[in-house]
PDB file of C-alpha atoms in Angstrom:
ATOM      1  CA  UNK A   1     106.592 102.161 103.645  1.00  0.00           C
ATOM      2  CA  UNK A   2     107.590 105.399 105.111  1.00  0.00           C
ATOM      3  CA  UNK A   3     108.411 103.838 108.661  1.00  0.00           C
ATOM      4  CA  UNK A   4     110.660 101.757 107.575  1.00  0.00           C
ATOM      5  CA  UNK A   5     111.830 104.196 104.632  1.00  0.00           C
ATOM      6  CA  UNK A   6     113.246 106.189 107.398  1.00  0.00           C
ATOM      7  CA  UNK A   7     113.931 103.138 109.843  1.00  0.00           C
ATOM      8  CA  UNK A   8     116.364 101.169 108.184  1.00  0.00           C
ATOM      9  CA  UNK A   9     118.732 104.386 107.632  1.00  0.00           C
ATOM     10  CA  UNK A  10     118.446 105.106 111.030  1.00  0.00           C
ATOM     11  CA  UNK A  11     119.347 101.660 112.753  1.00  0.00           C
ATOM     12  CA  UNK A  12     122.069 101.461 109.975  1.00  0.00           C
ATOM     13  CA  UNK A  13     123.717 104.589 111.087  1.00  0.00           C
ATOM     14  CA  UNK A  14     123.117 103.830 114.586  1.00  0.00           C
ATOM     15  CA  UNK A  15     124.211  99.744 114.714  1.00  0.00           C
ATOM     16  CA  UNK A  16     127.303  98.970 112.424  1.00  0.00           C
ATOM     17  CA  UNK A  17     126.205  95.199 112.797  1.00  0.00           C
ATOM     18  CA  UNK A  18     122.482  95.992 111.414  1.00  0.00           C
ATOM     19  CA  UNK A  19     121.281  94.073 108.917  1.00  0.00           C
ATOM     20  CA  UNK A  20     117.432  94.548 107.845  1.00  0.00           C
ATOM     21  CA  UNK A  21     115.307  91.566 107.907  1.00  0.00           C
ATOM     22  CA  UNK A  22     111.620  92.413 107.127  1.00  0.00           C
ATOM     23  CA  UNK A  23     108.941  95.156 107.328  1.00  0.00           C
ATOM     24  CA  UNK A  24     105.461  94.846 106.993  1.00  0.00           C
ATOM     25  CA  UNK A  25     101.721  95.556 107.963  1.00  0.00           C
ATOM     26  CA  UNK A  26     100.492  92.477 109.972  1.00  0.00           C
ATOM     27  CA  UNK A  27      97.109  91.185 111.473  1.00  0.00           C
ATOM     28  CA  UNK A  28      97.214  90.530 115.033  1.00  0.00           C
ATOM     29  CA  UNK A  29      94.078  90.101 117.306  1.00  0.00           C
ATOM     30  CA  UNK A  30      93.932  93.843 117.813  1.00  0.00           C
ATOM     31  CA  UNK A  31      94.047  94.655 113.890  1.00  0.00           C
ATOM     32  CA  UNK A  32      96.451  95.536 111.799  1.00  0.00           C
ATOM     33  CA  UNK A  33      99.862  96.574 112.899  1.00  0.00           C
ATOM     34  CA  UNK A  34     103.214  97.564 111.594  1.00  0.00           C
ATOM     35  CA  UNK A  35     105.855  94.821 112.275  1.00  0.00           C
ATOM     36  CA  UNK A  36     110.294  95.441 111.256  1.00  0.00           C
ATOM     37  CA  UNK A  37     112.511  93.003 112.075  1.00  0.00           C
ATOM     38  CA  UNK A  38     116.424  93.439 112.114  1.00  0.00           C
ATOM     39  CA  UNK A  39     119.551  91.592 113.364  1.00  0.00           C
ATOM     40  CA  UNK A  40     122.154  92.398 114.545  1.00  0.00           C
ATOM     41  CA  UNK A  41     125.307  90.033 113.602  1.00  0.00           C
ATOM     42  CA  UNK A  42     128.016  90.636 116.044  1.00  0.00           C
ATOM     43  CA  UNK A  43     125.721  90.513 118.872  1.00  0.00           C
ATOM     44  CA  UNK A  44     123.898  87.372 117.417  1.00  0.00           C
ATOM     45  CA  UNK A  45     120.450  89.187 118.065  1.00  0.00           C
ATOM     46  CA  UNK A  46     116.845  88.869 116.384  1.00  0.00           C
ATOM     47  CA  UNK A  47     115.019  92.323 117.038  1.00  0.00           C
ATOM     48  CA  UNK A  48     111.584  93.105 116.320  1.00  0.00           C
ATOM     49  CA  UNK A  49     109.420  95.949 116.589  1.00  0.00           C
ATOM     50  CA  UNK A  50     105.361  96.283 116.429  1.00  0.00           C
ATOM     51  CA  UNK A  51     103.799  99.210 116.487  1.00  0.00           C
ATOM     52  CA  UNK A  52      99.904  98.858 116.592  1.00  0.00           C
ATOM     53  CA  UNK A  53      97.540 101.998 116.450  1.00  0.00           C
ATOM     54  CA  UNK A  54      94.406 101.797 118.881  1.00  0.00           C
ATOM     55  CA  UNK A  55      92.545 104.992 118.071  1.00  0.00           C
ATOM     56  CA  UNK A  56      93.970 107.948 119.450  1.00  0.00           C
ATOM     57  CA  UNK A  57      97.060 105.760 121.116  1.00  0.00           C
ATOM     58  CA  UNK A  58      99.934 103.576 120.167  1.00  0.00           C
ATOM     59  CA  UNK A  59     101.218 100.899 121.272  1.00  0.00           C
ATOM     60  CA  UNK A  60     104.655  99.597 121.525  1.00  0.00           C
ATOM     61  CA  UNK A  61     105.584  95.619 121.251  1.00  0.00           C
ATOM     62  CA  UNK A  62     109.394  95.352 121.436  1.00  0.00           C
ATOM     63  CA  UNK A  63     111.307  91.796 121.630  1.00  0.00           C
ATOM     64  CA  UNK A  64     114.818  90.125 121.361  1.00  0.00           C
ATOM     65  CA  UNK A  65     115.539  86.760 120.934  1.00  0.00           C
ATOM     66  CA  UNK A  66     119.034  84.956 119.926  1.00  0.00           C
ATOM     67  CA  UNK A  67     119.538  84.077 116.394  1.00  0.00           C
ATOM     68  CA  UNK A  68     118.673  80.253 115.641  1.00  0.00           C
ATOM     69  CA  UNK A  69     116.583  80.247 118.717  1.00  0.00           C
ATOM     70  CA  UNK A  70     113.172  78.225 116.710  1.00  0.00           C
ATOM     71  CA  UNK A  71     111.446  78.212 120.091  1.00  0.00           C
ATOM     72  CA  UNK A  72     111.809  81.482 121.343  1.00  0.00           C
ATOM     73  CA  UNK A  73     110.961  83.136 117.886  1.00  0.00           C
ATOM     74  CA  UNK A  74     107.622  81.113 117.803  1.00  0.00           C
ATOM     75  CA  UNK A  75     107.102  82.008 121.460  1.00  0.00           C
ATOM     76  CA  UNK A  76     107.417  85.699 120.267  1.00  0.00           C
ATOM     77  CA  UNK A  77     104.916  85.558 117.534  1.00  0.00           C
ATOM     78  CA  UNK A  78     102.537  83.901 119.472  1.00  0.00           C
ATOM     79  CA  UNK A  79     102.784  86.525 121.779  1.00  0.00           C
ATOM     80  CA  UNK A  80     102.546  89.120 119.116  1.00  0.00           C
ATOM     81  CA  UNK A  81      99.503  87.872 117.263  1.00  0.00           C
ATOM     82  CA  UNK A  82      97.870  87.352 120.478  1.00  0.00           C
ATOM     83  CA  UNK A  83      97.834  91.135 121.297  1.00  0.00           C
ATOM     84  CA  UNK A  84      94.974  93.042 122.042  1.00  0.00           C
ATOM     85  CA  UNK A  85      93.796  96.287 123.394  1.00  0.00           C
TER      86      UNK A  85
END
């Protein structure tokens, strides 16, 4: 909750198109994982961030897809849940 406490005020500021579209903890094949999604509506854009913790390291999943684009998005979470360290 604190991620994307401070997150979402952040993009906002930062992206006058931003528009929040989900945060939550996740299970992907490396455990659990924080996931925030976002668009952006003038640029058309699905954004999505993962952050998953592996000990004493981090790691980083970032992706953009166009909006209404069914294949890419399942492409992406496929991708996503398949992650492992």
């Amino acid at each position: 909750r604190g991620l994307s406490a401070e997150l979402t005020p952040t993009l906002g500021d930062r992206l006058p198109d931003f528009q929040k579209a989900s945060s939550r903890i996740v299970r992907i094949r490396a455990g659990r994982a924080f996931m925030y999604s976002y668009i952006r509506t003038r640029k058309g854009t699905v954004h999505t961030a993962v952050i998953v913790p592996a000990g004493e390291r981090s790691y980083a999943i970032n992706t953009v897809s166009p909006g209404g684009a069914d294949k890419a998005a399942r492409e992406i979470a496929r991708i996503i849940l398949s992650f492992d360290v």
